[in-house]
């Protein structure tokens, strides 16, 4: 944007205004000198009138150049900077929302990691106990009915625990999908499972 609009060194606004100011200053000092002499000759009086016209012309040109070129471009710059500020504040608000979402997701993931690690600690012990019970039950050639009932109950219990683990893994996958569904602008992608 700055390369297309705004004041550039090649526009030479400062130099143009400096030239006009030096012309005005030169005329002013000439007036001051003429006033000190009190009475001017006819030719000098005519020159004095022309200098007044030049002074008016240079002052008007300086004001016009300043208002048309410099002030307008400055106002455009102010409008553009206000627009940039609005966009920046909007992005900041989105980033804060995204940060809060990330913290919430991190908290959920941490909770489920703790829960998963607890299950992993307790599950091998139960599986070991069940497997050692199975070996123990398989040693007799003719197992008694009590042993078969215990094995069946153990298998049912193991099946229930495995179903619980599958359910928890599905919940964890759902959380990970939600975490992966975040977009760059802080919103959520359209995911069917959400």
Tab-separated table of C-alpha atoms in Angstrom:
chain	number	residue	atom	x	y	z
A	1	UNK	CA	0.000	0.000	0.000
A	2	UNK	CA	2.742	2.485	0.939
A	3	UNK	CA	4.363	2.109	-2.493
A	4	UNK	CA	1.113	2.951	-4.298
A	5	UNK	CA	-0.239	5.815	-2.234
A	6	UNK	CA	1.028	8.293	0.302
A	7	UNK	CA	3.846	10.800	0.051
A	8	UNK	CA	7.016	9.606	-1.635
A	9	UNK	CA	10.403	11.331	-1.919
A	10	UNK	CA	9.952	11.414	-5.695
A	11	UNK	CA	6.844	13.604	-5.245
A	12	UNK	CA	9.177	16.272	-3.815
A	13	UNK	CA	6.400	17.931	-1.780
A	14	UNK	CA	8.833	19.264	0.795
A	15	UNK	CA	11.050	20.805	-1.871
A	16	UNK	CA	8.084	22.397	-3.658
A	17	UNK	CA	6.817	23.933	-0.437
A	18	UNK	CA	10.358	25.054	0.444
A	19	UNK	CA	10.679	26.902	-2.905
A	20	UNK	CA	7.336	28.648	-2.396
A	21	UNK	CA	8.287	29.565	1.165
A	22	UNK	CA	11.610	31.037	0.067
A	23	UNK	CA	9.801	33.141	-2.603
A	24	UNK	CA	7.331	34.385	0.009
A	25	UNK	CA	10.149	35.140	2.467
A	26	UNK	CA	12.100	37.034	-0.178
A	27	UNK	CA	9.063	39.203	-0.997
A	28	UNK	CA	8.429	39.792	2.697
A	29	UNK	CA	11.995	41.049	3.281
A	30	UNK	CA	11.676	43.292	0.223
A	31	UNK	CA	8.464	44.775	1.694
A	32	UNK	CA	10.226	45.306	4.993
A	33	UNK	CA	13.074	47.090	3.227
A	34	UNK	CA	10.629	49.232	1.190
A	35	UNK	CA	8.721	50.180	4.336
A	36	UNK	CA	11.919	51.374	5.962
A	37	UNK	CA	12.484	53.835	3.065
A	38	UNK	CA	8.976	55.296	3.570
A	39	UNK	CA	8.561	56.780	0.112
A	40	UNK	CA	9.069	54.781	-3.092
A	41	UNK	CA	9.581	55.984	-6.638
A	42	UNK	CA	6.823	55.309	-9.184
A	43	UNK	CA	8.617	52.328	-10.751
A	44	UNK	CA	9.371	50.848	-7.378
A	45	UNK	CA	5.743	51.383	-6.383
A	46	UNK	CA	4.648	49.381	-9.443
A	47	UNK	CA	7.172	46.653	-8.601
A	48	UNK	CA	5.772	46.678	-5.075
A	49	UNK	CA	2.256	46.034	-6.468
A	50	UNK	CA	3.540	43.175	-8.606
A	51	UNK	CA	5.299	41.746	-5.559
A	52	UNK	CA	1.991	41.827	-3.661
A	53	UNK	CA	0.369	39.855	-6.467
A	54	UNK	CA	3.280	37.398	-6.486
A	55	UNK	CA	3.023	37.056	-2.723
A	56	UNK	CA	-0.688	36.251	-2.983
A	57	UNK	CA	-0.032	33.811	-5.851
A	58	UNK	CA	2.781	31.982	-4.021
A	59	UNK	CA	0.841	31.809	-0.743
A	60	UNK	CA	-2.270	30.504	-2.516
A	61	UNK	CA	-0.208	27.964	-4.443
A	62	UNK	CA	1.488	26.776	-1.243
A	63	UNK	CA	-1.859	26.383	0.563
A	64	UNK	CA	-3.451	24.614	-2.408
A	65	UNK	CA	-0.515	22.249	-2.794
A	66	UNK	CA	-0.525	21.484	0.926
A	67	UNK	CA	-4.291	20.837	1.164
A	68	UNK	CA	-4.674	19.005	-2.158
A	69	UNK	CA	-1.570	16.835	-2.024
A	70	UNK	CA	-0.303	16.444	1.528
A	71	UNK	CA	-3.489	16.634	3.612
A	72	UNK	CA	-5.539	14.369	1.328
A	73	UNK	CA	-2.854	11.703	1.281
A	74	UNK	CA	-2.503	11.990	5.052
A	75	UNK	CA	-6.270	11.518	5.488
A	76	UNK	CA	-6.155	8.445	3.223
A	77	UNK	CA	-3.300	7.122	5.356
A	78	UNK	CA	-5.317	7.719	8.554
A	79	UNK	CA	-8.301	5.841	7.112
A	80	UNK	CA	-6.053	2.973	6.058
A	81	UNK	CA	-4.322	2.797	9.441
A	82	UNK	CA	-7.726	2.766	11.173
A	83	UNK	CA	-8.754	-0.173	8.977
A	84	UNK	CA	-5.476	-1.959	9.794
A	85	UNK	CA	-6.069	-1.375	13.506
A	86	UNK	CA	-9.582	-2.859	13.280
A	87	UNK	CA	-8.236	-5.933	11.488
A	88	UNK	CA	-5.443	-6.305	14.041
A	89	UNK	CA	-7.908	-6.121	16.956
A	90	UNK	CA	-10.170	-8.683	15.265
A	91	UNK	CA	-7.209	-11.037	14.752
A	92	UNK	CA	-6.125	-10.514	18.349
A	93	UNK	CA	-9.614	-11.447	19.554
A	94	UNK	CA	-9.551	-14.587	17.385
A	95	UNK	CA	-6.097	-15.526	18.697
A	96	UNK	CA	-7.293	-15.164	22.293
A	97	UNK	CA	-10.286	-17.397	21.536
A	98	UNK	CA	-7.983	-19.949	19.889
A	99	UNK	CA	-5.635	-19.816	22.882
A	100	UNK	CA	-8.539	-20.518	25.238
A	101	UNK	CA	-9.704	-23.410	23.049
A	102	UNK	CA	-6.190	-24.856	23.024
A	103	UNK	CA	-5.955	-24.627	26.806
A	104	UNK	CA	-9.328	-26.383	27.163
A	105	UNK	CA	-8.296	-29.119	24.748
A	106	UNK	CA	-4.937	-29.496	26.482
A	107	UNK	CA	-6.746	-29.897	29.799
A	108	UNK	CA	-9.082	-32.539	28.343
A	109	UNK	CA	-6.212	-34.420	26.700
A	110	UNK	CA	-4.241	-34.358	29.945
A	111	UNK	CA	-7.248	-35.703	31.846
A	112	UNK	CA	-7.738	-38.518	29.366
A	113	UNK	CA	-4.022	-39.327	29.318
A	114	UNK	CA	-4.086	-39.710	33.089
A	115	UNK	CA	-7.176	-41.883	32.831
A	116	UNK	CA	-5.603	-44.008	30.077
A	117	UNK	CA	-2.378	-44.469	32.041
A	118	UNK	CA	-4.403	-45.590	35.086
A	119	UNK	CA	-6.195	-48.132	32.926
A	120	UNK	CA	-2.936	-49.337	31.427
A	121	UNK	CA	-1.531	-49.845	34.910
A	122	UNK	CA	-4.542	-51.808	36.176
A	123	UNK	CA	-5.372	-53.705	32.980
A	124	UNK	CA	-2.120	-55.740	32.656
A	125	UNK	CA	-2.457	-56.885	36.263
A	126	UNK	CA	-6.006	-58.071	35.652
A	127	UNK	CA	-5.021	-59.694	32.368
A	128	UNK	CA	-2.049	-61.385	34.076
A	129	UNK	CA	-4.291	-62.602	36.861
A	130	UNK	CA	-6.810	-63.907	34.338
A	131	UNK	CA	-4.135	-65.562	32.192
A	132	UNK	CA	-2.460	-67.168	35.220
A	133	UNK	CA	-5.869	-68.374	36.345
A	134	UNK	CA	-6.391	-69.899	32.896
A	135	UNK	CA	-3.052	-71.737	33.030
A	136	UNK	CA	-3.865	-72.942	36.474
A	137	UNK	CA	-7.252	-74.120	35.285
A	138	UNK	CA	-5.804	-75.918	32.279
A	139	UNK	CA	-3.394	-78.061	34.302
A	140	UNK	CA	-5.961	-80.620	35.394
A	141	UNK	CA	-6.919	-83.053	32.687
A	142	UNK	CA	-10.537	-83.091	33.793
A	143	UNK	CA	-11.444	-79.641	35.101
A	144	UNK	CA	-14.234	-79.534	37.585
A	145	UNK	CA	-17.390	-77.528	36.949
A	146	UNK	CA	-16.393	-74.871	39.520
A	147	UNK	CA	-13.228	-74.137	37.588
A	148	UNK	CA	-15.181	-73.810	34.334
A	149	UNK	CA	-17.656	-71.412	35.960
A	150	UNK	CA	-14.821	-69.317	37.354
A	151	UNK	CA	-13.146	-69.257	33.947
A	152	UNK	CA	-16.376	-68.217	32.265
A	153	UNK	CA	-16.967	-65.461	34.803
A	154	UNK	CA	-13.363	-64.301	34.418
A	155	UNK	CA	-13.728	-64.207	30.641
A	156	UNK	CA	-16.979	-62.221	30.897
A	157	UNK	CA	-15.329	-59.779	33.265
A	158	UNK	CA	-12.331	-59.456	30.948
A	159	UNK	CA	-14.692	-58.890	28.007
A	160	UNK	CA	-16.481	-56.091	29.925
A	161	UNK	CA	-13.177	-54.457	30.792
A	162	UNK	CA	-12.049	-54.656	27.164
A	163	UNK	CA	-15.328	-53.055	26.033
A	164	UNK	CA	-14.707	-50.263	28.548
A	165	UNK	CA	-11.204	-49.768	27.131
A	166	UNK	CA	-12.614	-49.667	23.576
A	167	UNK	CA	-15.168	-47.058	24.654
A	168	UNK	CA	-12.484	-44.905	26.301
A	169	UNK	CA	-10.264	-45.192	23.231
A	170	UNK	CA	-13.178	-44.029	21.075
A	171	UNK	CA	-13.622	-40.998	23.367
A	172	UNK	CA	-9.902	-40.250	23.134
A	173	UNK	CA	-10.063	-40.506	19.341
A	174	UNK	CA	-12.999	-38.085	19.380
A	175	UNK	CA	-10.952	-35.591	21.405
A	176	UNK	CA	-7.981	-35.964	19.081
A	177	UNK	CA	-10.259	-35.419	16.076
A	178	UNK	CA	-11.603	-32.260	17.705
A	179	UNK	CA	-8.044	-31.104	18.327
A	180	UNK	CA	-7.125	-31.812	14.708
A	181	UNK	CA	-10.250	-30.025	13.427
A	182	UNK	CA	-9.054	-26.576	14.487
A	183	UNK	CA	-8.423	-24.193	11.593
A	184	UNK	CA	-5.790	-21.452	11.312
A	185	UNK	CA	-8.318	-18.695	12.045
A	186	UNK	CA	-9.308	-20.248	15.379
A	187	UNK	CA	-12.589	-21.765	14.207
A	188	UNK	CA	-13.484	-25.391	13.738
A	189	UNK	CA	-13.566	-27.294	10.452
A	190	UNK	CA	-16.847	-28.913	9.540
A	191	UNK	CA	-16.384	-32.357	11.028
A	192	UNK	CA	-19.371	-34.731	11.174
A	193	UNK	CA	-18.461	-36.155	14.562
A	194	UNK	CA	-18.431	-32.776	16.340
